[in-house]
């Protein structure tokens, strides 16, 4: 049986190394395996849960598509499309919001973090965002969903929604209950300025993250300025637990060299950070610079990018429309 892979990325600009190592790099590996049918979605409806400037949104949508392709996703093999172009997502999100329970959504930690202290002023969309995410996944009978660690709770909610729908309407296995694909290690890349905070697109300081559009000099400079402590690198993995910045940088190195924490520690034990940072810069530059250059090249060819999402839209719409018809029948519409 082929695995059906679905995942999404918000076009909110500043796609970074965390997005790449936590998600996009895995998308590429899954795309390259012929046993998989992959769908990768630019989730623009999710983006508008916070204020967006329409012009910037359009340009961020292009940049996200360009990033998928520049990273190695082949649009001939995988479907790449924009969420807003397939109206089934919004429609099924409504139906699923009548299945999901308030109590379930009240537990979502990401809403609490994003809404901050002033929850009353957050949009309703920000609150119900995980239900739209469930619609994205369930419309395509997705079996596996590659994401970073921060999306784990949303995927658990999606599984609960699928099971409740199947039970409520007595349609066993109608919605496939998807499995998350979250790497055991390196699925949560932290800020370069604070090893306890997630690397994030919305963090004010650009020095907190390596953007996938950064050039060689920017990458080297950001790694040079990344926060560390004063001790040499440890020789035991347990010592990393108390040293979040060291753990994060060694994690990034290990992930990019397809290695393990232990092997990287063995290599750098006792060395000082400046030596390690030189090696780290080399591996980050080797991986990210070609992607950054390719993104810039692809952004010059909007016609090509638009063609990718037009083709993707047709394929995605065909699958989603069939599912919507079945859902209508089940609901009694
Ligand atoms: P988004 O756009 O915030 O992030 C895209 C992907 O990048 C991962 N990620 C990280 N991984 C490791 N370390 C980090 N610091 C880091 N920051 C982000 C995220 O886990 C994600 O996999 N709700 C989703 C988008 C979405 C979706 C979906 C995903 C909408 N519908 C359906 C899967 C399936 C989001 O906001 O991701």
Short mmCIF file of C-alpha atoms and ligand atoms in Angstrom, two decimals:
data_model
loop_
_atom_site.label_atom_id
_atom_site.label_comp_id
_atom_site.label_asym_id
_atom_site.label_seq_id
_atom_site.Cartn_x
_atom_site.Cartn_y
_atom_site.Cartn_z
CA UNK A 1 0.00 0.00 0.00
CA UNK A 2 1.30 3.43 -0.93
CA UNK A 3 1.68 5.89 1.90
CA UNK A 4 -0.34 9.06 1.42
CA UNK A 5 1.70 11.96 2.71
CA UNK A 6 0.25 15.40 3.44
CA UNK A 7 1.80 18.43 5.02
CA UNK A 8 1.49 22.20 4.99
CA UNK A 9 3.61 25.28 5.55
CA UNK A 10 2.29 28.77 6.26
CA UNK A 11 3.36 31.46 3.79
CA UNK A 12 4.27 33.93 6.49
CA UNK A 13 7.78 34.76 5.29
CA UNK A 14 11.17 34.07 6.86
CA UNK A 15 11.14 30.30 6.30
CA UNK A 16 14.08 29.13 8.38
CA UNK A 17 16.38 26.26 9.27
CA UNK A 18 13.82 24.97 11.82
CA UNK A 19 11.17 24.66 9.11
CA UNK A 20 13.76 22.96 6.92
CA UNK A 21 15.13 20.42 9.41
CA UNK A 22 11.81 19.84 11.19
CA UNK A 23 9.70 19.50 8.06
CA UNK A 24 10.83 20.42 4.53
CA UNK A 25 13.93 18.17 4.45
CA UNK A 26 11.66 15.27 5.37
CA UNK A 27 9.21 16.27 2.64
CA UNK A 28 12.06 15.91 0.13
CA UNK A 29 13.00 12.43 1.37
CA UNK A 30 9.36 11.34 1.24
CA UNK A 31 8.99 12.84 -2.25
CA UNK A 32 11.99 10.83 -3.41
CA UNK A 33 10.53 7.51 -2.26
CA UNK A 34 8.37 6.10 -5.05
CA UNK A 35 6.27 4.24 -2.51
CA UNK A 36 4.69 7.53 -1.46
CA UNK A 37 2.02 9.82 -2.88
CA UNK A 38 2.83 13.27 -1.55
CA UNK A 39 0.81 16.46 -1.26
CA UNK A 40 2.42 19.66 0.03
CA UNK A 41 0.18 22.61 0.68
CA UNK A 42 0.90 26.32 1.05
CA UNK A 43 -1.59 27.00 3.85
CA UNK A 44 -2.57 30.59 3.11
CA UNK A 45 -5.89 30.30 4.97
CA UNK A 46 -3.92 29.49 8.10
CA UNK A 47 -1.74 32.53 7.51
CA UNK A 48 -4.68 34.94 7.77
CA UNK A 49 -5.45 33.89 11.36
CA UNK A 50 -3.18 36.85 12.16
CA UNK A 51 -3.10 40.12 10.19
CA UNK A 52 -1.49 39.91 6.75
CA UNK A 53 -0.65 42.54 4.20
CA UNK A 54 -2.15 41.14 0.94
CA UNK A 55 0.83 42.19 -1.19
CA UNK A 56 3.30 40.58 1.21
CA UNK A 57 1.12 37.49 1.47
CA UNK A 58 1.19 37.04 -2.30
CA UNK A 59 4.95 37.36 -2.34
CA UNK A 60 5.32 34.96 0.62
CA UNK A 61 3.14 32.42 -1.19
CA UNK A 62 5.52 32.56 -4.16
CA UNK A 63 8.49 32.26 -1.83
CA UNK A 64 7.04 29.18 -0.13
CA UNK A 65 6.43 27.43 -3.45
CA UNK A 66 9.95 28.40 -4.57
CA UNK A 67 11.35 27.01 -1.28
CA UNK A 68 9.60 23.67 -1.77
CA UNK A 69 11.04 23.32 -5.27
CA UNK A 70 14.49 24.72 -4.41
CA UNK A 71 14.75 22.25 -1.51
CA UNK A 72 14.18 19.34 -3.90
CA UNK A 73 10.44 18.62 -4.03
CA UNK A 74 9.65 17.61 -7.59
CA UNK A 75 6.32 19.11 -8.72
CA UNK A 76 6.04 16.33 -11.31
CA UNK A 77 6.00 13.75 -8.51
CA UNK A 78 4.28 15.58 -5.68
CA UNK A 79 1.23 17.82 -5.67
CA UNK A 80 2.06 21.39 -4.60
CA UNK A 81 -0.92 23.72 -4.22
CA UNK A 82 -2.44 26.68 -2.38
CA UNK A 83 -5.01 25.88 0.29
CA UNK A 84 -7.27 28.85 -0.54
CA UNK A 85 -7.71 27.64 -4.12
CA UNK A 86 -9.43 24.44 -3.03
CA UNK A 87 -12.63 25.62 -1.35
CA UNK A 88 -13.25 22.19 0.18
CA UNK A 89 -10.74 23.02 2.95
CA UNK A 90 -12.83 25.87 4.33
CA UNK A 91 -16.08 23.95 3.90
CA UNK A 92 -14.91 20.77 5.62
CA UNK A 93 -13.29 22.82 8.38
CA UNK A 94 -16.79 24.12 9.18
CA UNK A 95 -18.27 20.61 9.30
CA UNK A 96 -15.40 19.38 11.47
CA UNK A 97 -15.79 22.36 13.79
CA UNK A 98 -19.24 20.96 14.58
CA UNK A 99 -17.58 17.64 15.49
CA UNK A 100 -14.61 18.97 17.50
CA UNK A 101 -15.32 19.92 21.13
CA UNK A 102 -14.49 23.22 22.83
CA UNK A 103 -12.73 21.31 25.59
CA UNK A 104 -10.35 19.77 23.05
CA UNK A 105 -9.45 23.12 21.51
CA UNK A 106 -9.09 24.77 24.90
CA UNK A 107 -6.15 22.46 25.54
CA UNK A 108 -4.14 23.60 22.49
CA UNK A 109 -0.92 25.13 23.80
CA UNK A 110 -0.02 26.87 20.54
CA UNK A 111 -3.18 29.00 20.70
CA UNK A 112 -2.30 30.02 24.24
CA UNK A 113 1.24 30.97 23.16
CA UNK A 114 0.15 32.83 20.03
CA UNK A 115 -2.82 34.61 21.57
CA UNK A 116 -0.65 35.72 24.47
CA UNK A 117 -2.18 37.63 27.37
CA UNK A 118 -4.91 39.27 25.38
CA UNK A 119 -6.93 36.22 24.31
CA UNK A 120 -10.09 38.31 23.85
CA UNK A 121 -8.47 40.08 20.91
CA UNK A 122 -7.28 36.93 19.10
CA UNK A 123 -9.22 36.02 15.96
CA UNK A 124 -11.68 33.14 16.07
CA UNK A 125 -9.63 31.69 13.22
CA UNK A 126 -6.55 31.50 15.42
CA UNK A 127 -8.57 29.51 17.94
CA UNK A 128 -10.13 27.11 15.44
CA UNK A 129 -6.96 26.85 13.33
CA UNK A 130 -6.27 23.19 14.27
CA UNK A 131 -9.70 22.22 12.91
CA UNK A 132 -8.78 23.67 9.52
CA UNK A 133 -5.56 21.69 9.76
CA UNK A 134 -7.61 18.52 10.38
CA UNK A 135 -9.69 19.31 7.28
CA UNK A 136 -6.49 19.68 5.22
CA UNK A 137 -5.27 16.27 6.28
CA UNK A 138 -8.52 14.29 6.27
CA UNK A 139 -9.73 15.48 2.86
CA UNK A 140 -6.93 13.55 1.17
CA UNK A 141 -7.16 10.27 3.15
CA UNK A 142 -3.63 11.07 4.31
CA UNK A 143 -1.94 8.23 6.15
CA UNK A 144 1.21 10.09 7.27
CA UNK A 145 1.87 13.70 8.18
CA UNK A 146 5.50 14.90 8.43
CA UNK A 147 5.80 17.86 10.81
CA UNK A 148 8.04 19.38 13.46
CA UNK A 149 7.47 18.62 17.11
CA UNK A 150 5.40 21.78 17.69
CA UNK A 151 2.56 20.35 15.57
CA UNK A 152 2.22 17.10 17.52
CA UNK A 153 -0.73 18.25 19.60
CA UNK A 154 -2.59 19.48 16.52
CA UNK A 155 -2.16 16.07 14.91
CA UNK A 156 -3.52 14.33 18.00
CA UNK A 157 -6.56 16.60 17.74
CA UNK A 158 -6.92 15.68 14.07
CA UNK A 159 -6.93 11.99 15.02
CA UNK A 160 -9.60 12.61 17.66
CA UNK A 161 -11.76 14.52 15.18
CA UNK A 162 -11.46 11.74 12.57
CA UNK A 163 -12.42 9.07 15.10
CA UNK A 164 -15.35 11.05 16.51
CA UNK A 165 -16.73 11.73 13.02
CA UNK A 166 -16.44 8.03 12.08
CA UNK A 167 -18.19 7.03 15.33
CA UNK A 168 -20.88 9.73 15.32
CA UNK A 169 -21.95 8.97 11.77
CA UNK A 170 -21.27 5.22 11.98
CA UNK A 171 -18.91 5.28 9.02
CA UNK A 172 -16.04 3.07 10.16
CA UNK A 173 -12.71 4.06 8.59
CA UNK A 174 -14.29 6.82 6.46
CA UNK A 175 -11.71 9.31 7.63
CA UNK A 176 -8.29 7.69 7.81
CA UNK A 177 -6.66 8.29 11.18
CA UNK A 178 -3.26 9.72 10.20
CA UNK A 179 0.12 8.95 11.76
CA UNK A 180 2.42 11.83 12.59
CA UNK A 181 5.94 11.58 11.17
CA UNK A 182 8.04 13.46 13.69
CA UNK A 183 11.77 12.82 13.85
CA UNK A 184 12.83 11.57 17.29
CA UNK A 185 15.76 13.97 17.33
CA UNK A 186 16.11 17.42 15.74
CA UNK A 187 12.35 17.97 15.34
CA UNK A 188 12.51 21.14 17.44
CA UNK A 189 15.22 23.57 16.39
CA UNK A 190 15.73 26.38 18.85
CA UNK A 191 16.50 30.09 18.48
CA UNK A 192 20.17 31.03 18.01
CA UNK A 193 19.68 33.68 20.68
CA UNK A 194 17.93 31.53 23.32
CA UNK A 195 18.23 27.75 23.47
CA UNK A 196 14.93 27.47 25.34
CA UNK A 197 12.86 29.24 22.68
CA UNK A 198 11.77 27.68 19.37
CA UNK A 199 13.37 29.10 16.21
CA UNK A 200 10.48 31.06 14.75
CA UNK A 201 9.47 33.16 11.74
CA UNK A 202 7.88 35.77 13.95
CA UNK A 203 10.81 36.36 16.33
CA UNK A 204 11.84 40.02 16.04
CA UNK A 205 15.59 39.46 15.82
CA UNK A 206 16.77 38.10 12.47
CA UNK A 207 19.84 36.81 14.32
CA UNK A 208 17.62 34.28 16.12
CA UNK A 209 17.23 32.22 12.95
CA UNK A 210 18.92 31.18 9.72
CA UNK A 211 16.55 32.01 6.91
CA UNK A 212 16.48 29.76 3.88
CA UNK A 213 17.11 32.89 1.79
CA UNK A 214 20.24 33.90 3.74
CA UNK A 215 23.47 34.03 1.76
CA UNK A 216 26.81 32.56 2.80
CA UNK A 217 28.03 35.65 4.68
CA UNK A 218 24.78 36.07 6.58
CA UNK A 219 24.86 32.42 7.66
CA UNK A 220 28.48 32.64 8.85
CA UNK A 221 27.78 35.87 10.70
CA UNK A 222 24.68 34.53 12.43
CA UNK A 223 26.46 31.37 13.58
CA UNK A 224 29.39 33.43 14.82
CA UNK A 225 26.99 35.55 16.90
CA UNK A 226 24.88 32.59 18.11
CA UNK A 227 24.63 32.42 21.89
CA UNK A 228 26.84 29.85 23.62
CA UNK A 229 28.23 29.34 27.09
CA UNK A 230 31.80 29.69 28.28
CA UNK A 231 32.64 25.99 28.75
CA UNK A 232 34.31 23.81 26.13
CA UNK A 233 32.05 21.32 24.32
CA UNK A 234 31.03 18.40 26.51
CA UNK A 235 32.15 14.81 26.23
CA UNK A 236 28.92 13.26 27.55
CA UNK A 237 25.44 13.55 26.10
CA UNK A 238 23.91 14.08 29.59
CA UNK A 239 25.91 17.29 30.01
CA UNK A 240 23.96 18.81 27.11
CA UNK A 241 20.72 18.81 29.09
CA UNK A 242 21.90 21.77 31.15
CA UNK A 243 23.35 23.58 28.14
CA UNK A 244 20.43 24.32 25.77
CA UNK A 245 22.41 26.50 23.31
CA UNK A 246 25.17 23.89 22.95
CA UNK A 247 22.56 21.17 22.56
CA UNK A 248 20.79 23.09 19.83
CA UNK A 249 23.94 23.83 17.81
CA UNK A 250 25.17 20.24 18.09
CA UNK A 251 21.68 19.10 17.11
CA UNK A 252 21.76 21.26 13.98
CA UNK A 253 25.22 19.92 13.11
CA UNK A 254 24.13 16.30 13.67
CA UNK A 255 20.95 16.68 11.65
CA UNK A 256 22.74 18.23 8.68
CA UNK A 257 25.49 15.61 8.69
CA UNK A 258 22.94 12.77 9.11
CA UNK A 259 24.72 11.87 12.30
CA UNK A 260 23.75 11.44 15.97
CA UNK A 261 24.31 13.61 19.04
CA UNK A 262 26.74 11.01 20.34
CA UNK A 263 28.91 10.96 17.21
CA UNK A 264 29.06 14.76 17.06
CA UNK A 265 29.96 14.94 20.74
CA UNK A 266 32.71 12.39 20.20
CA UNK A 267 34.06 14.57 17.41
CA UNK A 268 34.03 17.91 19.25
CA UNK A 269 34.49 16.93 22.93
CA UNK A 270 36.74 19.39 24.74
CA UNK A 271 37.01 21.78 21.79
CA UNK A 272 36.01 25.39 22.11
CA UNK A 273 32.95 26.88 20.43
CA UNK A 274 34.84 28.96 17.88
CA UNK A 275 36.39 25.83 16.36
CA UNK A 276 33.04 24.00 16.38
CA UNK A 277 31.25 27.02 14.90
CA UNK A 278 33.61 27.02 11.90
CA UNK A 279 32.67 23.42 11.12
CA UNK A 280 29.00 24.14 11.78
CA UNK A 281 29.07 27.14 9.41
CA UNK A 282 30.57 24.95 6.69
CA UNK A 283 27.80 22.34 6.88
CA UNK A 284 25.01 24.92 7.11
CA UNK A 285 26.43 26.89 4.16
CA UNK A 286 26.87 23.68 2.10
CA UNK A 287 23.22 22.74 2.62
CA UNK A 288 21.45 26.10 2.65
CA UNK A 289 23.38 28.27 0.16
CA UNK A 290 22.37 26.24 -2.93
CA UNK A 291 18.74 26.35 -1.74
CA UNK A 292 18.95 30.10 -1.15
CA UNK A 293 20.40 30.70 -4.63
CA UNK A 294 17.77 28.49 -6.25
CA UNK A 295 14.94 30.28 -4.39
CA UNK A 296 16.17 33.61 -5.77
CA UNK A 297 16.38 32.16 -9.29
CA UNK A 298 12.86 30.65 -9.08
CA UNK A 299 11.39 33.90 -7.77
CA UNK A 300 12.41 35.51 -11.06
CA UNK A 301 10.09 33.10 -12.87
CA UNK A 302 6.60 33.74 -11.49
CA UNK A 303 5.02 32.10 -14.55
CA UNK A 304 6.73 28.83 -13.67
CA UNK A 305 5.67 29.10 -10.01
CA UNK A 306 2.06 29.89 -10.98
CA UNK A 307 2.03 26.90 -13.34
CA UNK A 308 3.10 24.59 -10.50
CA UNK A 309 0.22 25.66 -8.27
CA UNK A 310 -2.26 25.67 -11.13
CA UNK A 311 -1.43 22.05 -11.94
CA UNK A 312 -1.37 21.21 -8.23
CA UNK A 313 -4.72 22.89 -7.70
CA UNK A 314 -6.39 20.80 -10.40
CA UNK A 315 -5.11 17.54 -8.96
CA UNK A 316 -5.85 18.46 -5.35
CA UNK A 317 -9.30 19.77 -6.21
CA UNK A 318 -10.23 16.54 -7.94
CA UNK A 319 -9.34 14.44 -4.89
CA UNK A 320 -10.94 16.84 -2.41
CA UNK A 321 -14.18 17.27 -4.40
CA UNK A 322 -14.78 13.52 -4.39
CA UNK A 323 -14.35 13.41 -0.62
CA UNK A 324 -16.70 16.38 -0.17
CA UNK A 325 -19.44 14.58 -2.14
CA UNK A 326 -19.13 11.58 0.15
CA UNK A 327 -19.20 13.82 3.22
CA UNK A 328 -22.39 15.54 1.98
CA UNK A 329 -24.06 12.15 1.62
CA UNK A 330 -23.02 11.08 5.11
CA UNK A 331 -24.26 14.37 6.62
CA UNK A 332 -27.66 14.18 4.90
CA UNK A 333 -27.13 17.37 2.90
P1 LIG B 1 4.36 26.26 10.20
O1 LIG B 1 4.14 27.01 8.95
O2 LIG B 1 4.43 27.02 11.47
O3 LIG B 1 5.69 25.42 10.09
C1 LIG B 1 5.93 24.56 8.99
C2 LIG B 1 6.62 23.29 9.47
O4 LIG B 1 7.86 23.61 10.11
C3 LIG B 1 7.92 23.00 11.40
N1 LIG B 1 8.68 23.89 12.31
C4 LIG B 1 9.74 23.50 13.01
N2 LIG B 1 10.38 22.32 13.11
C5 LIG B 1 11.46 22.26 13.93
N3 LIG B 1 11.95 23.32 14.62
C6 LIG B 1 11.35 24.53 14.55
N4 LIG B 1 11.83 25.56 15.22
C7 LIG B 1 10.18 24.66 13.72
N5 LIG B 1 9.36 25.69 13.42
C8 LIG B 1 8.45 25.20 12.56
C9 LIG B 1 6.47 22.87 11.82
O5 LIG B 1 6.31 21.87 12.79
C10 LIG B 1 5.78 22.53 10.51
O6 LIG B 1 5.87 21.14 10.26
N6 LIG B 1 -0.13 24.33 11.27
C11 LIG B 1 1.05 24.16 10.49
C12 LIG B 1 0.79 24.11 9.00
C13 LIG B 1 -0.28 23.17 8.56
C14 LIG B 1 -0.16 21.77 8.44
C15 LIG B 1 -1.40 21.32 7.93
C16 LIG B 1 0.85 20.88 8.69
C17 LIG B 1 -1.52 23.51 8.15
N7 LIG B 1 -2.21 22.40 7.76
C18 LIG B 1 -1.65 19.98 7.68
C19 LIG B 1 0.62 19.53 8.47
C20 LIG B 1 -0.62 19.09 7.97
C21 LIG B 1 2.00 25.33 10.75
O7 LIG B 1 1.60 26.37 11.18
O8 LIG B 1 3.28 25.10 10.35
#
